[in-house]
Coordinates of C-alpha atoms in Angstrom, one line a residue:
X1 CA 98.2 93.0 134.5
X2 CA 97.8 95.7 137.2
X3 CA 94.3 97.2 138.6
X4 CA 96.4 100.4 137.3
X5 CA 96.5 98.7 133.7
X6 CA 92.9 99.3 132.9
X7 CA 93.6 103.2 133.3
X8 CA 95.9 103.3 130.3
X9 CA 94.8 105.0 127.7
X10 CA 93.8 102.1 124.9
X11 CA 95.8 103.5 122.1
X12 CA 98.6 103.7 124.6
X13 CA 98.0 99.8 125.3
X14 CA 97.4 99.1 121.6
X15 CA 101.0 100.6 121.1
X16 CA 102.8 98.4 123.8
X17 CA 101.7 95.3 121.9
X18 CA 103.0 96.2 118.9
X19 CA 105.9 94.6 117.4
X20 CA 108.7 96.0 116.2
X21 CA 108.1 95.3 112.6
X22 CA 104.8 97.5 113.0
X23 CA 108.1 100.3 113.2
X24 CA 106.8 103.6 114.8
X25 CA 104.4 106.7 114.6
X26 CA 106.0 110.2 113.7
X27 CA 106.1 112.5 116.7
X28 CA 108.3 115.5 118.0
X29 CA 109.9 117.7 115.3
X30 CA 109.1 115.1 112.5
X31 CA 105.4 115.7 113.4
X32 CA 105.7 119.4 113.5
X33 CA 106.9 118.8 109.9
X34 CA 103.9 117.1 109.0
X35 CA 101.7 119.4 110.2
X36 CA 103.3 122.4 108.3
X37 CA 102.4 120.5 105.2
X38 CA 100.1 121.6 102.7
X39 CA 99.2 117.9 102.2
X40 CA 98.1 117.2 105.6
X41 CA 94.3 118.4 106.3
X42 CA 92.2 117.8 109.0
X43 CA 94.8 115.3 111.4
X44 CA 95.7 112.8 107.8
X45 CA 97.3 113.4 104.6
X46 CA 95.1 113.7 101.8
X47 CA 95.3 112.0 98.3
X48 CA 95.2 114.4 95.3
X49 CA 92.0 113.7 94.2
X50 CA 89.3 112.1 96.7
X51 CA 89.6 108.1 97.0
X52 CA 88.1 105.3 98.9
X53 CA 91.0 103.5 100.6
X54 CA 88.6 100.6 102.3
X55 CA 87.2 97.9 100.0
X56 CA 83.9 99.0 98.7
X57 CA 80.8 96.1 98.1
X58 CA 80.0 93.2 100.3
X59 CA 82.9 92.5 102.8
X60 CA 81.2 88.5 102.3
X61 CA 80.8 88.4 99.1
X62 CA 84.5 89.5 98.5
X63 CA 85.4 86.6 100.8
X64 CA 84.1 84.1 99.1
X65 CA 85.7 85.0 96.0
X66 CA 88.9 85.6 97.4
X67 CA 89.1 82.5 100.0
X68 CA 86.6 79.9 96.7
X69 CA 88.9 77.0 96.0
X70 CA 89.2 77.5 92.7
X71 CA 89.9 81.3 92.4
X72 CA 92.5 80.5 95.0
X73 CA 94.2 77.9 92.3
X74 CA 94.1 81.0 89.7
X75 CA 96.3 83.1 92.1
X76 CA 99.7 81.3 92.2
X77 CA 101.5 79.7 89.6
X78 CA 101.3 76.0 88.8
X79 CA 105.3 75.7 88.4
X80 CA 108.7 77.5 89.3
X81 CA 108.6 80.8 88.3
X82 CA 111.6 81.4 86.2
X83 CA 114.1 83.3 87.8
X84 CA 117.0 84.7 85.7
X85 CA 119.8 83.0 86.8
X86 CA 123.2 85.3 86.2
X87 CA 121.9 87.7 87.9
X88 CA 125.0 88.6 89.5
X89 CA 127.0 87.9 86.7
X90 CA 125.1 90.2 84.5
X91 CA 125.4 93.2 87.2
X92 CA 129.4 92.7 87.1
X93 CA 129.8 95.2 84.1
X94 CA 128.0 98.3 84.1
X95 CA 125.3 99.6 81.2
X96 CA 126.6 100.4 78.1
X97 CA 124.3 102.9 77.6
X98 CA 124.4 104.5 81.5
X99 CA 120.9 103.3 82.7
X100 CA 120.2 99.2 83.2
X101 CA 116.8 98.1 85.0
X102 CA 116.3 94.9 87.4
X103 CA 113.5 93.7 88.7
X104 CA 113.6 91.8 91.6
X105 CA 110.1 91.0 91.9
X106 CA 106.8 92.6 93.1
X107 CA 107.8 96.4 93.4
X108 CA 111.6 96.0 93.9
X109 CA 113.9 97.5 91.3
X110 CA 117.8 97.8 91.0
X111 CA 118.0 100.8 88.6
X112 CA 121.8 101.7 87.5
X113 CA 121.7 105.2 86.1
X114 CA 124.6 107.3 84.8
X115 CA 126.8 105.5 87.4
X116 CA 124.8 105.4 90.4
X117 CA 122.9 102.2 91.8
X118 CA 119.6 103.0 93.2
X119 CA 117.1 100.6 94.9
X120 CA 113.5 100.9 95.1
X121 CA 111.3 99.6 97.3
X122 CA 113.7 96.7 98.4
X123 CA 111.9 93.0 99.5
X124 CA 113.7 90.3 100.3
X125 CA 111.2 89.3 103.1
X126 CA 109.5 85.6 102.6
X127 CA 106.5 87.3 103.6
X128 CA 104.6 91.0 103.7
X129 CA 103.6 91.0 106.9
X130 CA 104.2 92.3 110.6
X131 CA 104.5 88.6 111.5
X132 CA 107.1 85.8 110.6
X133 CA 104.4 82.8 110.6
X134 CA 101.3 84.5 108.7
X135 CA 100.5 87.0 105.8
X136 CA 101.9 86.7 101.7
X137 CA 104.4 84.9 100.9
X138 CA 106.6 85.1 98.1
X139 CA 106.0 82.9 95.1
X140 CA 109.6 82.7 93.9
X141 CA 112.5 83.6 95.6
X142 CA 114.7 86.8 95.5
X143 CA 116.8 86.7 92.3
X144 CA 120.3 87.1 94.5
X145 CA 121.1 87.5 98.0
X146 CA 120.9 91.0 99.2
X147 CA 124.1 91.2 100.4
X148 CA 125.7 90.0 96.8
X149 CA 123.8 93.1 95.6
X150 CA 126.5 95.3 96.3
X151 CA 127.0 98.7 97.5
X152 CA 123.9 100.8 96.2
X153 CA 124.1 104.8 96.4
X154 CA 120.5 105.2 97.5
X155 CA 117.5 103.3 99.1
X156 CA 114.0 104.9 97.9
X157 CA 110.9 104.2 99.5
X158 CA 108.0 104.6 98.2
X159 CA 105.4 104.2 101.5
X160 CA 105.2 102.4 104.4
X161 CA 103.1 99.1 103.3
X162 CA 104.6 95.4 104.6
X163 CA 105.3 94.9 100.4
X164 CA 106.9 97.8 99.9
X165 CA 109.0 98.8 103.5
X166 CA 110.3 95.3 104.9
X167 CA 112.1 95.3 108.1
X168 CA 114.3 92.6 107.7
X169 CA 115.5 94.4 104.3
X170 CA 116.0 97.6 105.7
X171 CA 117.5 96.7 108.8
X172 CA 120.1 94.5 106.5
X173 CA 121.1 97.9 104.7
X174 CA 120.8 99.7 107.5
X175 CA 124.6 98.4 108.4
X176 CA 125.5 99.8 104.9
X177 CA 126.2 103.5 103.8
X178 CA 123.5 103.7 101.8
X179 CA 121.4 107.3 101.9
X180 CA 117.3 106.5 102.0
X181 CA 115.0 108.8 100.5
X182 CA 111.7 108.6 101.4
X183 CA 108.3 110.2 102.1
X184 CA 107.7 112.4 105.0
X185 CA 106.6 110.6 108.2
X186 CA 108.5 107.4 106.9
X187 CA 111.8 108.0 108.4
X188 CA 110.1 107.4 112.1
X189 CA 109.7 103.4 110.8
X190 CA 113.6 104.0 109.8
X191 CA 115.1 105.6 113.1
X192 CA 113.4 102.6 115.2
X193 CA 114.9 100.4 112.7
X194 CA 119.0 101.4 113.1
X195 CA 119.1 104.2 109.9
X196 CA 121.0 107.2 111.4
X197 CA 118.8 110.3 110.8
X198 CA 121.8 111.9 108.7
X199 CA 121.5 109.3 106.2
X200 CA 117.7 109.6 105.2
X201 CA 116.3 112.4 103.2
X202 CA 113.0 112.4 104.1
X203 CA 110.5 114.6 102.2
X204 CA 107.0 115.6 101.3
X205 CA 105.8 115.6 97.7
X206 CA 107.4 118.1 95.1
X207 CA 110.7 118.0 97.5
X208 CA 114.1 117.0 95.9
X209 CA 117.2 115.5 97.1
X210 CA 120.7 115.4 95.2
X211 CA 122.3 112.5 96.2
X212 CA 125.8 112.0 94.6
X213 CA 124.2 113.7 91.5
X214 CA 121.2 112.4 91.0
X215 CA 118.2 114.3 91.6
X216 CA 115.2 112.5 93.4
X217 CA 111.8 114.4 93.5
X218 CA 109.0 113.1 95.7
X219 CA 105.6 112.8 93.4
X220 CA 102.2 112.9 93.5
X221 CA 100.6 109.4 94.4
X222 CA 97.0 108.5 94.7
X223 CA 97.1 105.5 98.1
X224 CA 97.3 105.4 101.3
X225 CA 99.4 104.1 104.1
X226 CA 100.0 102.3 107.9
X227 CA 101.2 99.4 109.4
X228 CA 99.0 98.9 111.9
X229 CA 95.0 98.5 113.0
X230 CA 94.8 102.2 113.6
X231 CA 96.1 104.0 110.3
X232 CA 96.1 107.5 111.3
X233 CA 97.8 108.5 107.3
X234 CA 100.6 110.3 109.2
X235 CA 103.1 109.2 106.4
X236 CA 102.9 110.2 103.3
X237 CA 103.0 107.8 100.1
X238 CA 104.8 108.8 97.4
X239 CA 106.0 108.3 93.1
X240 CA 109.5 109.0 92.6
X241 CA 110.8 110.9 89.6
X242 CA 115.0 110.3 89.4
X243 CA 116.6 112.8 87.4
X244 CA 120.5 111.9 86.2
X245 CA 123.3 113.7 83.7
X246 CA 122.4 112.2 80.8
X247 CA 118.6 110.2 81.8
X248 CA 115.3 110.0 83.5
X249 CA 112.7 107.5 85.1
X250 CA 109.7 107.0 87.4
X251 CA 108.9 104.9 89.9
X252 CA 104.7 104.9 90.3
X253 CA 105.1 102.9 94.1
X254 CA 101.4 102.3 94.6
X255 CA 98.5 105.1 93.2
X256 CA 95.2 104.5 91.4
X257 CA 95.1 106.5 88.3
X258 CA 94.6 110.6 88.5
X259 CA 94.9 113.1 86.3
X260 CA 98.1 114.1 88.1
X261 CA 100.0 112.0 85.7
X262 CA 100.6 114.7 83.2
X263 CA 101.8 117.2 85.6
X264 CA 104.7 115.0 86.9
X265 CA 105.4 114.3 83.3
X266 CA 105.3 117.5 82.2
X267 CA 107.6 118.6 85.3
X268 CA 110.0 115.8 85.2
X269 CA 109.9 114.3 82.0
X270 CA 109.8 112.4 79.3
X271 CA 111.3 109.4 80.7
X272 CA 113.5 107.1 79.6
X273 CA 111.5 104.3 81.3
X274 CA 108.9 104.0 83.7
X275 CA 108.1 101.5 86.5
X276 CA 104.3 101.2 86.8
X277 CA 102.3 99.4 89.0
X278 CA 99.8 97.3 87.2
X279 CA 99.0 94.9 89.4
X280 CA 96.7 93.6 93.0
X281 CA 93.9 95.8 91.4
X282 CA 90.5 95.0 92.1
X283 CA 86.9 96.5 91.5
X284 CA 87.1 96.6 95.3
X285 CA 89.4 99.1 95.5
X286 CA 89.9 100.7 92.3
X287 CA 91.0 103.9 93.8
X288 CA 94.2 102.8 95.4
X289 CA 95.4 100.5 92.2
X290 CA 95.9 100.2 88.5
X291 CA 94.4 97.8 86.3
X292 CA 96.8 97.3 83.2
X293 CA 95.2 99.5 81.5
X294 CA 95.0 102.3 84.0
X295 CA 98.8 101.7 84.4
X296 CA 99.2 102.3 80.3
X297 CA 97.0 105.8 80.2
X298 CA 99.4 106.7 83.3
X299 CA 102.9 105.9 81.3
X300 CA 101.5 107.9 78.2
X301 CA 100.4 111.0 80.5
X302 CA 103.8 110.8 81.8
X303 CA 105.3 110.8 78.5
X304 CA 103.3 113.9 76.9
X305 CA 100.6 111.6 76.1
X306 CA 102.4 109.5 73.2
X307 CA 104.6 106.3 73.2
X308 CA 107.9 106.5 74.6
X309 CA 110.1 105.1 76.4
X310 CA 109.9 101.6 77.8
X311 CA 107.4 100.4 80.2
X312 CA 108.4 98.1 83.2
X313 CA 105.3 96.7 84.6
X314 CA 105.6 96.2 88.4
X315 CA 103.8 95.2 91.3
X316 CA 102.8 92.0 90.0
X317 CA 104.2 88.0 90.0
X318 CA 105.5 88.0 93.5
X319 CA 102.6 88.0 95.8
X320 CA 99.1 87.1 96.2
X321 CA 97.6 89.9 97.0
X322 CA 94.1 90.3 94.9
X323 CA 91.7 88.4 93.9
X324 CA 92.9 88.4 89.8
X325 CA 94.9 85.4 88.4
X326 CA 98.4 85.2 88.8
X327 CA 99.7 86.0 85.2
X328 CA 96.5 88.6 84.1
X329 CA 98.5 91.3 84.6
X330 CA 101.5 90.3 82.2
X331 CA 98.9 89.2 79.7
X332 CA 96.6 92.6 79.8
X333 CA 100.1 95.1 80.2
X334 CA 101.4 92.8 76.7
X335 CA 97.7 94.0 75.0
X336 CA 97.7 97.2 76.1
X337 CA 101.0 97.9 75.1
X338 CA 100.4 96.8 71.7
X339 CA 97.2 98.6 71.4
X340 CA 98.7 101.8 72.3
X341 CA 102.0 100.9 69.8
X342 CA 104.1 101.2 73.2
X343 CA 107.1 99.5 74.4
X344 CA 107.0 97.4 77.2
X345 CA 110.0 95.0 78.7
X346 CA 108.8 91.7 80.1
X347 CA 112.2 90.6 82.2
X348 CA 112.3 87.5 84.6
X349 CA 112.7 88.5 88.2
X350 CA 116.5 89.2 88.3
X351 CA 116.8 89.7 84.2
X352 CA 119.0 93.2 83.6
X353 CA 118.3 95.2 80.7
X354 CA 118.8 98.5 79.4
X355 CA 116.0 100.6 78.0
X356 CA 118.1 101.7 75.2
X357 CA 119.3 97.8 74.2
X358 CA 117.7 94.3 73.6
X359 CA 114.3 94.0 75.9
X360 CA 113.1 91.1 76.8
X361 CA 109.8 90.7 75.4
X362 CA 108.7 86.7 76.0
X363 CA 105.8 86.1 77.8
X364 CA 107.6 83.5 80.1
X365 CA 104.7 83.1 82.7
X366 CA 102.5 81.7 80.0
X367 CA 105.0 78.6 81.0
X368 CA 103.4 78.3 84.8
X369 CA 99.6 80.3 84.4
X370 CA 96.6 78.7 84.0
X371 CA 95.0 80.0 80.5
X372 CA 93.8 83.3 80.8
X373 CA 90.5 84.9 79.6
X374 CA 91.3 88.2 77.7
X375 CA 87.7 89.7 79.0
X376 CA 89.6 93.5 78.0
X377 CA 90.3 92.9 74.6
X378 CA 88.6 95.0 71.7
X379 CA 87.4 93.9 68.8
X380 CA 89.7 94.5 65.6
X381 CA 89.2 98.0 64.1
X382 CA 88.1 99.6 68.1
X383 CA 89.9 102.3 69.1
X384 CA 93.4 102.0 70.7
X385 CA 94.5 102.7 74.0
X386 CA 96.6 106.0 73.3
X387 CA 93.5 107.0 71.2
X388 CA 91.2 106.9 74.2
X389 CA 93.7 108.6 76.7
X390 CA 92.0 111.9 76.1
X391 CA 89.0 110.8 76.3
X392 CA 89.3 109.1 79.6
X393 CA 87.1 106.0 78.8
X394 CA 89.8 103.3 79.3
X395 CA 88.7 99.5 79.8
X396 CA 88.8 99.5 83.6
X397 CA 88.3 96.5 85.9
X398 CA 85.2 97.5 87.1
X399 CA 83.5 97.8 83.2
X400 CA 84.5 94.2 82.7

């Protein structure tokens, strides 16, 4: 290092040690766009309703709950987690019924509607992180090889977090003709990455893109974003409403609960299914997440505030990334769907169903959890969940 070196401004320095996988801030015309938007107050974007995006309480305390021994041995399975194993078989024929569902694990879901193949949130990645040796890893494989996936008409991106935008996944389909949608600022992460700016649709919230004739609107989402020590929020996070011929879903991405649900439902629904996040939530951060239950109260605001539709819990099984137990968030989304009288398919990483046909409904984690407390349940004769949507006095993490 130079005498000259020291003179360098130290965000300047801080960017020349960053890695490629740490992908790249939005500047020029892309940050002229983000500026113009009405989402983007005071240098960041703002969340819809206010939210703390830093873990609230004792930094120590939280520590030694997340790093005790035992707590740890709650977190991950104690077997294989079962994946499906015909995965690609299964995907050889299209839906019957014009819209099939896979989940490939944590957020990442192959959705085949009215004859189009879209992909959110793709992870093949063995870890979430901006470094190959450290960070996340995954607690069961990926179902199938991303390049037996096949061609897929669109890649949608819901923000820029290591578990959600993976650069070895995205530079793979990079080399594909696949269009991306995603939120507005994320397409700098892409161009550094190989995607050729004529293939991404990149947009703020209550923009749509047609691709080959499905619509894809950018949503409300209540998170936050970066890659990097200095988050600056100059992408946006984003839910994804997908509108085709003959159906309709949602993808949640990441959001704490708000009472922007009902609008997006209202707009774009109902929905034939929904994608929800219900899991890494903690009274830490209970902005920024959904407990199981949250997640529920979101799918029926989305739906007119009544059961329908199916449910597909995401967000959950794939990483360690909270200090809950591994399988708590299949066992509360399995009593909170049946306290509201609401569907919800429990499919194996790599298990395709269609919304409209046979769901999968085992609880096949039971097979590799530790027992788990059911500290939410009510007693027999308490209200249900659907019954306390309006109210707004769900069973959240932090009344436990």
């Amino acid at each position: 290092m130079t005498g000259a070196d020291y003179l360098l401004p130290f965000r300047t320095k801080l960017r020349s040690m960053r890695t490629e996988s740490f992908g790249a801030d939005p500047a020029g015309a892309r940050m002229e766009r983000i500026r113009r938007s009405p989402h983007f107050v005071d240098g960041a974007f703002q969340n819809p309703v206010g939210a703390r995006t830093r873990p609230s309480g004792s930094t120590v305390e939280f520590a030694k709950i997340y790093f005790h021994k035992e707590q740890r041995a709650r977190r991950t399975p104690t077997g294989t987690v079962p994946v499906h194993a015909t995965t690609l078989a299964d995907l050889a024929t299209p839906p019957a019924s014009g819209l099939r569902l896979t989940w490939m694990g944590h957020s990442s879901v192959l959705a085949e509607i009215d004859g189009r193949r879209i992909l959110f949130d793709p992870v093949w990645g063995e870890r979430c992180s901006p470094f190959p040796f450290a960070g996340p890893k995954r607690l069961h494989p990926a179902p199938l090889p991303l390049a037996a996936l096949g061609s897929v008409d669109v890649v949608v991106i819901s923000h820029d977090h290591y578990d959600h935008l993976d650069l070895p996944t995205i530079r793979a389909l990079a080399g594909t003709d696949t269009v991306f949608a995603v939120p507005l600022g994320v397409g700098a992460h892409l161009e550094r990455w190989g995607v050729p700016p004529n293939r991404m649709r990149e947009l703020d919230w209550n923009e749509t893109a047609t691709v080959a004739g499905i619509s894809l609107t950018a949503t409300p989402a209540r998170h936050f974003c970066g890659r990097g020590l200095r988050n600056q929020q100059h992408t946006l996070w984003a839910s994804w409403a997908v509108t085709g011929p003959e159906h309709r879903i949602y993808h949640s991405g990441d959001t704490g609960y708000f009472p922007g649900f009902r609008d997006i439902g209202a707009e774009h629904g109902p929905f034939d299914a929904t994608m929800i996040q219900i899991g890494a939530y903690s009274e830490y951060w209970p902005d920024i997440h959904m407990t199981p239950a949250e997640g529920m109260r979101a799918h029926l605001d989305l739906q007119g505030g009544r059961p329908h539709g199916v449910l597909l819990p995401i967000h959950w099984g794939t990483f360690n990334l909270a200090p809950h137990a591994w399988a708590e968030p299949g066992e509360w989304t399995r009593d909170a769907g049946e306290e509201a009288g609401q569907t919800v398919a429990f499919p194996r990483p790599g298990e395709p169903f269609e919304p409209a046909g046979k769901l999968p409904t085992a609880a096949w984690w039971r097979g590799v959890s530790q027992a788990i407390a059911h500290p939410w349940r009510r007693p027999r004769g308490a209200e249900s969940v659907s019954e306390t949507t309006s109210r707004g006095d769900m069973d959240l993490a932090g009344e436990r």
